[in-house]
Short mmCIF file of C-alpha atoms in Angstrom, two decimals:
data_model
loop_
_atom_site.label_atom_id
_atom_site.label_comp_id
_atom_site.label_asym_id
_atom_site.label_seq_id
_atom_site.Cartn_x
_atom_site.Cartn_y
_atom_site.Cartn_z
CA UNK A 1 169.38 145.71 73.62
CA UNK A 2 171.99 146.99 70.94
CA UNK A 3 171.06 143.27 69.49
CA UNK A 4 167.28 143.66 69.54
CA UNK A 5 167.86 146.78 67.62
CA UNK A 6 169.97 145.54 65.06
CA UNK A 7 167.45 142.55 64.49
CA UNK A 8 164.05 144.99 64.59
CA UNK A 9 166.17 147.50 62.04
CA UNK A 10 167.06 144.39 59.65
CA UNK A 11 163.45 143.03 59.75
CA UNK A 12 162.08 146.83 58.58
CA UNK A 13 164.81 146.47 55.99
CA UNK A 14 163.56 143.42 54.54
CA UNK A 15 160.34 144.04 54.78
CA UNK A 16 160.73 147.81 53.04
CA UNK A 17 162.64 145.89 50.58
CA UNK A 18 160.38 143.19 49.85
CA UNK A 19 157.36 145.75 49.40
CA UNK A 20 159.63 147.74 46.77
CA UNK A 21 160.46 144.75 45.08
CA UNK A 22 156.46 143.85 45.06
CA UNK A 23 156.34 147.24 43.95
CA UNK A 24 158.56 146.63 41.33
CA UNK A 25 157.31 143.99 39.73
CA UNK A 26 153.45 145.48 39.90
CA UNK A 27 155.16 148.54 37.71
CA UNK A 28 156.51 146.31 35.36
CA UNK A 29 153.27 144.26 34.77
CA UNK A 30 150.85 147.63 34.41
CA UNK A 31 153.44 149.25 31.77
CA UNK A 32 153.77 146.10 29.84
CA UNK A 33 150.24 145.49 29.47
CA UNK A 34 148.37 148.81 30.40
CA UNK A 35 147.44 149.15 26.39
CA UNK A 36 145.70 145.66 26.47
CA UNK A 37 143.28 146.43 28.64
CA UNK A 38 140.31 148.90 28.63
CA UNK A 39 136.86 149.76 30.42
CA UNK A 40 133.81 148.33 29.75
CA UNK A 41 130.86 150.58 30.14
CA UNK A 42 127.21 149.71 29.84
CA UNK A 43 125.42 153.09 27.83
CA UNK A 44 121.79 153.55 28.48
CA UNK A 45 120.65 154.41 24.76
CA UNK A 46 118.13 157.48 25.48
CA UNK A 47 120.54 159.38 27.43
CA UNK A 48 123.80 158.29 25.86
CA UNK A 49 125.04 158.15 29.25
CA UNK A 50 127.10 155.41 31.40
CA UNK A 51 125.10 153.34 33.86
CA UNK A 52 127.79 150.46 34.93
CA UNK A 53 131.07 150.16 34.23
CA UNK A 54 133.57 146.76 34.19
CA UNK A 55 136.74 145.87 33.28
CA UNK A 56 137.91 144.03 30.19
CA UNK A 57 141.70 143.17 28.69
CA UNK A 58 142.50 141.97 25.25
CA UNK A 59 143.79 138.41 24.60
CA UNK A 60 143.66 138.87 21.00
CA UNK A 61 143.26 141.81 18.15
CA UNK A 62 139.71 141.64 18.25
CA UNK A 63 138.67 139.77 21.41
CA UNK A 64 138.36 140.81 24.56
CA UNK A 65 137.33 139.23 28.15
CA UNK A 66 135.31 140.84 30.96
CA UNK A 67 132.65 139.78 33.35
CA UNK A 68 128.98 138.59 32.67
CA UNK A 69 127.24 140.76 35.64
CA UNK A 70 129.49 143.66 33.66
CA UNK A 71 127.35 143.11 30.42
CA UNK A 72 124.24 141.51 31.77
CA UNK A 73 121.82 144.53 31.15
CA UNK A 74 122.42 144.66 27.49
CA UNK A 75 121.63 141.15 27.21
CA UNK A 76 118.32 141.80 29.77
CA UNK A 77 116.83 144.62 27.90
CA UNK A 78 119.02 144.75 24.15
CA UNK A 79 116.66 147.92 23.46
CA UNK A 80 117.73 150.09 26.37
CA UNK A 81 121.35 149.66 26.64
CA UNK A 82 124.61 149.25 24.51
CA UNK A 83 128.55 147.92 24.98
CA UNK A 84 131.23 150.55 24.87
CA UNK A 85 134.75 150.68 25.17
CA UNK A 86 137.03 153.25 26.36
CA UNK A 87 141.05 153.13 26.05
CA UNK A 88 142.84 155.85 28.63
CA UNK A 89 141.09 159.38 26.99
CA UNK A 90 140.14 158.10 24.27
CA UNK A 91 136.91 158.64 22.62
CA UNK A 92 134.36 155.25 23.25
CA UNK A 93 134.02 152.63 20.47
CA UNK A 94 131.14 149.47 20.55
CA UNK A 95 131.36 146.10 21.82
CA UNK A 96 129.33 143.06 20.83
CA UNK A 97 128.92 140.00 22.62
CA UNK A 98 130.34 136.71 21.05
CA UNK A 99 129.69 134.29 23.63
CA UNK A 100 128.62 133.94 27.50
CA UNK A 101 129.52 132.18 29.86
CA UNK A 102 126.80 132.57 32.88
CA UNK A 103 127.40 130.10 35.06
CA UNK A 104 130.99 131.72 35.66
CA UNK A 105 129.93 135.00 35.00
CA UNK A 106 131.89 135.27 31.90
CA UNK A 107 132.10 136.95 28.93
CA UNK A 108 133.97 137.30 25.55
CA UNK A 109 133.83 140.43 23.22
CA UNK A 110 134.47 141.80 19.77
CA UNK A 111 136.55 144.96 20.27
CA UNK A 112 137.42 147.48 17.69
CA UNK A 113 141.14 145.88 16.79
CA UNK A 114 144.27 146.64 18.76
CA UNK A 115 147.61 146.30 18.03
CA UNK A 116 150.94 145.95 20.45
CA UNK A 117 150.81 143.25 23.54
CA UNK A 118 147.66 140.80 24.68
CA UNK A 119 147.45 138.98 27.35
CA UNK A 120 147.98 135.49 27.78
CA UNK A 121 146.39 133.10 29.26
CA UNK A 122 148.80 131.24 31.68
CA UNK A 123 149.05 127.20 30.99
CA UNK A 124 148.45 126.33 35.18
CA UNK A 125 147.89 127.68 38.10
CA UNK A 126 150.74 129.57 40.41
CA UNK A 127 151.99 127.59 43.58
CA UNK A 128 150.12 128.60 46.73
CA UNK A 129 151.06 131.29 47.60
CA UNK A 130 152.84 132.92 44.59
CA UNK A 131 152.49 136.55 43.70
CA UNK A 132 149.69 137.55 41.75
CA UNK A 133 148.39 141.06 40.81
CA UNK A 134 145.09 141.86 39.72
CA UNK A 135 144.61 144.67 37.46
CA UNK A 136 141.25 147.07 36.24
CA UNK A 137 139.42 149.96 37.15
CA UNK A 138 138.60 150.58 40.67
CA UNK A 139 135.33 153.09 41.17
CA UNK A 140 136.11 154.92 37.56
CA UNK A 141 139.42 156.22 38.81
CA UNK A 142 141.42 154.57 36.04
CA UNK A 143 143.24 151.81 35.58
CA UNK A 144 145.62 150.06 38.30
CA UNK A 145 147.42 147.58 39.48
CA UNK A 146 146.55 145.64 43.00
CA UNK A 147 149.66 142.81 43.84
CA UNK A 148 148.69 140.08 45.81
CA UNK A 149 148.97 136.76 46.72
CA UNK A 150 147.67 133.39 45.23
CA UNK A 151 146.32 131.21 48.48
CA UNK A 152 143.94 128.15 46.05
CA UNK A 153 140.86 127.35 45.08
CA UNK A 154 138.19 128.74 47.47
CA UNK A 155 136.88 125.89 49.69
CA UNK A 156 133.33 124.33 49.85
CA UNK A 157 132.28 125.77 46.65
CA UNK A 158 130.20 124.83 43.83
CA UNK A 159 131.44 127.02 41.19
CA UNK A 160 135.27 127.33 40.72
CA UNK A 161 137.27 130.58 42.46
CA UNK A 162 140.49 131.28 43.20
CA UNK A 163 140.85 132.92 46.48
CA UNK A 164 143.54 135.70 46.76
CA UNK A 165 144.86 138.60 48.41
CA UNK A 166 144.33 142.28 47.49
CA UNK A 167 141.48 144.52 47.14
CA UNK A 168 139.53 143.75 43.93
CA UNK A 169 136.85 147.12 44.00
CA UNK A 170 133.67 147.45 42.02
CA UNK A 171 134.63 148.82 38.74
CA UNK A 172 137.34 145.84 38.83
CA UNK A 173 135.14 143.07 37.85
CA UNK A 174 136.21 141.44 34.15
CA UNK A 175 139.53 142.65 34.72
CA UNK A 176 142.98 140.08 34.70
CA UNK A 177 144.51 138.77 37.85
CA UNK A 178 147.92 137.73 36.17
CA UNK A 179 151.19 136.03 37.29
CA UNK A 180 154.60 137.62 37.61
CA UNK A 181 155.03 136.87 33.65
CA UNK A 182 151.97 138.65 33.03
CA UNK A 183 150.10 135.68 32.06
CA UNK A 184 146.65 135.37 33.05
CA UNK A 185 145.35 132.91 35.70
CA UNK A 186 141.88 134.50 36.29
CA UNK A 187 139.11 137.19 36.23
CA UNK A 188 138.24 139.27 38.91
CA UNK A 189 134.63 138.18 40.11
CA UNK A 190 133.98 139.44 43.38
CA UNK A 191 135.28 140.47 47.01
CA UNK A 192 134.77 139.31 50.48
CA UNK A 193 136.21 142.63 51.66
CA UNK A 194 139.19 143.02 53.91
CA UNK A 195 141.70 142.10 50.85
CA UNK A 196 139.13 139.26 50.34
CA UNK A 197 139.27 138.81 46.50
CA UNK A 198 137.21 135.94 44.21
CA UNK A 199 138.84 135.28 40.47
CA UNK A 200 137.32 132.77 37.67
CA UNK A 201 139.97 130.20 37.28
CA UNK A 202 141.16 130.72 33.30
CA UNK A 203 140.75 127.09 32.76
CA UNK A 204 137.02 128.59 32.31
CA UNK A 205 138.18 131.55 30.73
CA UNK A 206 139.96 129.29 27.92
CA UNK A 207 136.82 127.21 27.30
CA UNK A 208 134.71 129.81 26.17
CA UNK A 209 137.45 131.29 24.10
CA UNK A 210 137.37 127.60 22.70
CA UNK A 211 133.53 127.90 21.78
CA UNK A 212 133.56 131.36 20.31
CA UNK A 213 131.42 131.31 16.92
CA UNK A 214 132.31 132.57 13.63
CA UNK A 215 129.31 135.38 14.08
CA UNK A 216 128.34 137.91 16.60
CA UNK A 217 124.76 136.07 17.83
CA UNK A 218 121.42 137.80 17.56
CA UNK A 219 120.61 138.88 21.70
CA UNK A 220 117.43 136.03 21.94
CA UNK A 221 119.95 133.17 20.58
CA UNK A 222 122.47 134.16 23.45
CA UNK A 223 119.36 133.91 25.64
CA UNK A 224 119.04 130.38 24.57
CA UNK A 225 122.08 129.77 25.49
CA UNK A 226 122.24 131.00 29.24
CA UNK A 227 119.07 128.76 29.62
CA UNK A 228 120.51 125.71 28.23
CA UNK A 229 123.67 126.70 30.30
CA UNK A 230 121.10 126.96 33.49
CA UNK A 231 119.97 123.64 32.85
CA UNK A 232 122.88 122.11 32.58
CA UNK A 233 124.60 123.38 36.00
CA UNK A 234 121.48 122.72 37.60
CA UNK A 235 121.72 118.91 36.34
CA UNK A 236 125.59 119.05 37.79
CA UNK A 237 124.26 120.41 40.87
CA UNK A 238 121.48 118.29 41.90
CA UNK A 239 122.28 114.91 40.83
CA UNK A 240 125.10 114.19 43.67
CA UNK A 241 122.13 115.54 46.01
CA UNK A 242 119.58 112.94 45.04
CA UNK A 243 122.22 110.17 45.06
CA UNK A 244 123.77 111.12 48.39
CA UNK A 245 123.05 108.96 51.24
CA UNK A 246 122.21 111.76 53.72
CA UNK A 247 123.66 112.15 56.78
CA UNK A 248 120.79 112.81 59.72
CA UNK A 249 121.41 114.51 63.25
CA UNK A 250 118.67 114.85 65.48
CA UNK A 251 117.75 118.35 66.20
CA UNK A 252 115.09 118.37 69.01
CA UNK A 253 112.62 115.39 67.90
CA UNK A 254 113.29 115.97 64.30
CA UNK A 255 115.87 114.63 62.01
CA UNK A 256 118.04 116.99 59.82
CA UNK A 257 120.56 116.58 56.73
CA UNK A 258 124.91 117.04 58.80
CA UNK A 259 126.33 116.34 55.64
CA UNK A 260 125.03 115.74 52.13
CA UNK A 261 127.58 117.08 49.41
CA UNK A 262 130.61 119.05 49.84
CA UNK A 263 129.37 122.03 48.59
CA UNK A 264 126.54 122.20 50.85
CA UNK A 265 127.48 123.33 54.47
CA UNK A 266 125.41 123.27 57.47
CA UNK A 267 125.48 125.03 60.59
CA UNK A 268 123.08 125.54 64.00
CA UNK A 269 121.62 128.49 66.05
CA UNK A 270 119.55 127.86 69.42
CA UNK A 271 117.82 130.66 71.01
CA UNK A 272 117.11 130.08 74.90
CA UNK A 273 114.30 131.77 76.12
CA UNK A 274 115.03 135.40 77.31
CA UNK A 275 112.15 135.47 79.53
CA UNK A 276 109.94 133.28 80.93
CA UNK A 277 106.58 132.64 78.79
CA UNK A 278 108.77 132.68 75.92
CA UNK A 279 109.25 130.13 73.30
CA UNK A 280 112.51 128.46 72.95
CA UNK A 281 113.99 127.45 69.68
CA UNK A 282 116.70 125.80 67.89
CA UNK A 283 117.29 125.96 64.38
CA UNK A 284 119.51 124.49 61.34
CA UNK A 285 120.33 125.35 57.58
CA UNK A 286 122.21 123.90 55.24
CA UNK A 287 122.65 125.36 51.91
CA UNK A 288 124.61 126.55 48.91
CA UNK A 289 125.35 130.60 49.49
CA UNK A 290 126.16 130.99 45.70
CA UNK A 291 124.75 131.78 42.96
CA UNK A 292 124.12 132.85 39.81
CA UNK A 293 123.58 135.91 38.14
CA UNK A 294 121.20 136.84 35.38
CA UNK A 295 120.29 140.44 35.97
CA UNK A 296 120.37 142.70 39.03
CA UNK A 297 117.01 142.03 40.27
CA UNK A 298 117.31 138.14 39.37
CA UNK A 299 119.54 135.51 40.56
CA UNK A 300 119.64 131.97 40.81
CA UNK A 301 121.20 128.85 41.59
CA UNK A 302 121.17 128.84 44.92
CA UNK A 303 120.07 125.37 47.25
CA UNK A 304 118.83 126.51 51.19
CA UNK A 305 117.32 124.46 53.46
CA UNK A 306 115.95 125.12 57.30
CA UNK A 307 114.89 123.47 60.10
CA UNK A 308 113.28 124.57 63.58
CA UNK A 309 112.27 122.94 66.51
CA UNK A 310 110.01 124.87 68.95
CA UNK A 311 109.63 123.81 72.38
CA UNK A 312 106.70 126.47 74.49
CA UNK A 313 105.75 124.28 76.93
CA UNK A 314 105.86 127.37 79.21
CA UNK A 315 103.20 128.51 77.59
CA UNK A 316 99.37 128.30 77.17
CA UNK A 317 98.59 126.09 73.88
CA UNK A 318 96.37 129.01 72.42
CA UNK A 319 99.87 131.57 72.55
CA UNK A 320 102.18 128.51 71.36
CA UNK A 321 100.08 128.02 68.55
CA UNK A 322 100.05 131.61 67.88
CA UNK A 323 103.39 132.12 67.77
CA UNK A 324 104.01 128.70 66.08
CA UNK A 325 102.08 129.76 63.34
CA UNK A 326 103.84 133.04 62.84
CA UNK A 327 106.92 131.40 62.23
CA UNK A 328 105.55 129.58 59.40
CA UNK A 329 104.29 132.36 57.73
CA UNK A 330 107.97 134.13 57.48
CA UNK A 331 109.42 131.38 54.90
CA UNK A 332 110.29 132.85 52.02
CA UNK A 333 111.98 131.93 48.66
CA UNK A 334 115.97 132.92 48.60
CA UNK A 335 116.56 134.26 45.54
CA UNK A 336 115.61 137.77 43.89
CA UNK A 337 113.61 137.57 40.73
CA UNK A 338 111.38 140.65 39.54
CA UNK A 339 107.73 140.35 37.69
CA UNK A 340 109.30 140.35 34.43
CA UNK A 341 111.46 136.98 35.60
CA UNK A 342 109.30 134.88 36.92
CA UNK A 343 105.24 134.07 37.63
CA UNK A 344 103.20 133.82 40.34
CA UNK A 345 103.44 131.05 42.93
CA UNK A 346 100.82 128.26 42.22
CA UNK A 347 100.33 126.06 45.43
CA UNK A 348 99.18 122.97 46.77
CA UNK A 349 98.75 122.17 50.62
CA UNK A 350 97.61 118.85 51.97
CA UNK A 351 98.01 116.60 55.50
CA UNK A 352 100.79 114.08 55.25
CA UNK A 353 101.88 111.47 57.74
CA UNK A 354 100.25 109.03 60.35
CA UNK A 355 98.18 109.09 62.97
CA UNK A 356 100.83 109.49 65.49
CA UNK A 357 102.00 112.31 63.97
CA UNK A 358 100.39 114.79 61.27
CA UNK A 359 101.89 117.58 59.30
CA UNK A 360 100.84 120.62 57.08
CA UNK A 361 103.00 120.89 53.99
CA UNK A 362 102.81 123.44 51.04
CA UNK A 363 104.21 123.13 47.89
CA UNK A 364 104.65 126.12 45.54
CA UNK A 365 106.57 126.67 42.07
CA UNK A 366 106.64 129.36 40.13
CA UNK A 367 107.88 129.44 36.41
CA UNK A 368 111.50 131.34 34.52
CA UNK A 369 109.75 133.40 31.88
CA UNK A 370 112.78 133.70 29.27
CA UNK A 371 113.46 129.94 30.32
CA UNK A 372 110.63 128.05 30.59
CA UNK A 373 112.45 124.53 31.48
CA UNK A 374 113.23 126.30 34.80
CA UNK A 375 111.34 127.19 37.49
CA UNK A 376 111.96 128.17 41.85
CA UNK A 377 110.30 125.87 44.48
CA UNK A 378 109.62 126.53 48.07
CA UNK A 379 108.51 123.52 50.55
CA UNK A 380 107.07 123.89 53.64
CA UNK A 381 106.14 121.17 56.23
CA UNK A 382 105.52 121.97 59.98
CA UNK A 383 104.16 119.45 62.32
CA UNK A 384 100.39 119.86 63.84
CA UNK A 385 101.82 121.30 67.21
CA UNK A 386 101.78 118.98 70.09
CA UNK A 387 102.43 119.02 73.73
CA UNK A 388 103.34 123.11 72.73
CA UNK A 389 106.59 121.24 70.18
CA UNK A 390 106.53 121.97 66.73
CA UNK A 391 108.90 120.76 63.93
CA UNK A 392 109.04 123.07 60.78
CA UNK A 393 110.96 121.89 57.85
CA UNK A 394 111.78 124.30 55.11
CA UNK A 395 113.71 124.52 51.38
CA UNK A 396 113.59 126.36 48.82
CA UNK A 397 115.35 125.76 45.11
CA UNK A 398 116.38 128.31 42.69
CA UNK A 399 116.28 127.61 38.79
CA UNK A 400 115.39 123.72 38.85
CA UNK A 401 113.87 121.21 35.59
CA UNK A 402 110.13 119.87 37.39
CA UNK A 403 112.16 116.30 37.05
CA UNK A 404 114.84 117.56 39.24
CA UNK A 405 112.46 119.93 41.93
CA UNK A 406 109.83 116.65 42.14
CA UNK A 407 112.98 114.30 42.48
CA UNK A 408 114.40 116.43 45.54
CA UNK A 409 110.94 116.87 47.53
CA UNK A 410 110.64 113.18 47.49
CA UNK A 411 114.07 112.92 48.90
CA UNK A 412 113.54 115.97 51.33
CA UNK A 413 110.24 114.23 52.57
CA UNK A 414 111.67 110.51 52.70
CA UNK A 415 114.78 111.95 54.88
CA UNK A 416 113.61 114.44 57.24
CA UNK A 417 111.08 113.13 59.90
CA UNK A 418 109.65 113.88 63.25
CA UNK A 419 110.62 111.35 66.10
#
């Protein structure tokens, strides 16, 4: 007993220990560097009042790094909002936007100059597992410091993270997750909750530094630029997609994609009938959950496909087809996207296949109206019910070139088929 004691009373002595030292070192960082950094708030012009706030820190005298979704509405509607800056009590000073980065929900910044320490950004990544402490302002209470710990790149993703420890809060977004030195290796981005965090990998962070101009651009030129930045990723995306040799299950009598790119997962749901007379269904999707954003009523990006096999051959034909068609009607596009984003839908619909089997597809698109090389499509083919079966095959693509959204229906058509 006396032994179990002594072991239980060293472990809370190294552990208490441990924390202080964690504690330590997070002390050390925020006094260091607590000057370079400052919050970014988004001022609605009539009012003269806050409306968002971010994070930003310094990494030179007049440039400073925060978060795209942090400055988005001044680049969505220049007229209505403006950039400010505010150090500790300070009085607020402006901000202007250099350069964007929207794919990685970036952005640099011309601050009023600073003088004393700036961050720096670190030359590679920490070992797994390393100490890391992200820093900004959590919820307008000022600025902190959260320690954590470093655990990679975040897995089966499209756009670059780093995945660590500690809770990064709203208000923390644009804000530095740093090394022990105090050398930064990210930018907050996000949470998964439950000391889930997301950073931007500063390997991104130095490449827009790298491509800063000599001017502050005019709003509509930086507008220009998230659309040819759109395009591009969307190129990046896709192209693995349509090259892919697909990898087919069978899911009832249909065929569906198991595998197609790494950053595309899949995963299955069957619901059994609860009661008799009920239809019975089993379902797929495979898709990319990320995206990007341009605005907070418009995203994009984002990849999601769905399949469903319905078996009612409990039921009479006239209530199969009933609730066959109901299903159909509740596809929907993914993404969020406001009037003032995109058009209407235009649609065709036609009969495809053979006369063994017969399907009903639709095919709408609807156009980007700031960028007018990119547009969302929604497919929809479900098989002429049979023998009470069905087969409903669904995608939908977010911010796609016509090349691109034709290329991948021809593939999605060619691939998955009713047995």
């Amino acid at each position: 007993m006396f032994y179990r004691r002594f072991f239980i009373s060293m472990a809370c002595c190294f552990g208490l220990a441990a924390l202080q030292v964690q504690a330590d070192n997070a002390q050390q960082v925020f006094s260091q560097y607590q000057d370079a950094l400052l919050q970014v708030q988004v001022v609605e012009k009539q009012t003269q009042h806050k409306t968002s706030i971010g994070s930003g820190f310094y990494i030179a005298p007049e440039l400073v790094i925060t978060n795209y979704h942090v400055v988005a509405s001044r680049v969505a509607t220049p007229d209505s909002y403006q950039l400010m800056a505010k150090f500790g009590d300070d009085g607020l000073q402006p901000l202007e936007i250099l350069a964007l980065d929207v794919v990685n929900d970036l952005a640099l910044l011309k601050a009023p100059a600073r003088v004393g320490h700036f961050f720096a950004l670190a030359d590679a990544l920490p070992e797994q597992g390393a100490e890391v402490f992200s820093l900004g302002n959590p919820h307008d209470l000022g600025m902190v410091v959260v320690p954590g710990t470093y655990n990679g790149l975040k897995q089966q993703s499209f756009y670059p993270r780093l995945h660590v420890t500690g809770s990064i809060n709203p208000g923390m977004s644009g804000g530095p997750s740093v090394n022990e030195l105090g050398q930064v290796v990210g930018v907050n981005v996000s949470t998964g909750g439950n000391q889930l965090g997301f950073v931007v990998p500063m390997a991104q962070v130095k490449a827009l530094v790298k491509a800063q101009p000599a001017e502050v651009p005019a709003v509509e030129l930086l507008k220009t630029q998230i659309g040819q930045q759109l395009l591009a990723n969307q190129q990046q995306m896709l192209e693995p997609l349509l090259n892919a040799n697909w990898q087919m299950k069978a899911l009832g009598r249909g065929l569906v994609p198991e595998s197609i790119a790494p950053y595309i997962t899949c995963w299955a749901r069957t619901n059994p009938p609860r009661v008799e007379q009920e239809i019975r269904a089993s379902a797929a999707f495979c898709g990319l959950s990320e995206e990007v954003f341009i605005s907070h009523q418009f995203t994009t990006g984002k990849i999601q496909m769905q399949f469903e096999w319905f078996d009612g051959s409990a039921l009479a034909m006239t209530k199969f087809v009933h609730h066959y068609a109901n299903k159909l009607k509740q596809m929907r596009p993914d993404n969020r996207a406001s009037v003032r984003d995109v058009g209407e839908y235009s649609c065709l619909s036609d009969i495809v296949g053979d006369k063994h089997v017969a399907a009903r597809t639709i095919y709408c698109v609807r156009a980007y109206k700031d960028y007018p090389e990119l547009f969302d499509v929604l497919f929809l083919a479900g098989t002429v019910p049979a023998e009470q079966q069905g087969f409903v095959s669904h995608f939908s693509l977010a911010g796609v070139s016509k090349q691109n959204a034709d290329a991948f229906t021809r593939k999605f058509m060619e691939t998955v088929k009713w047995q």
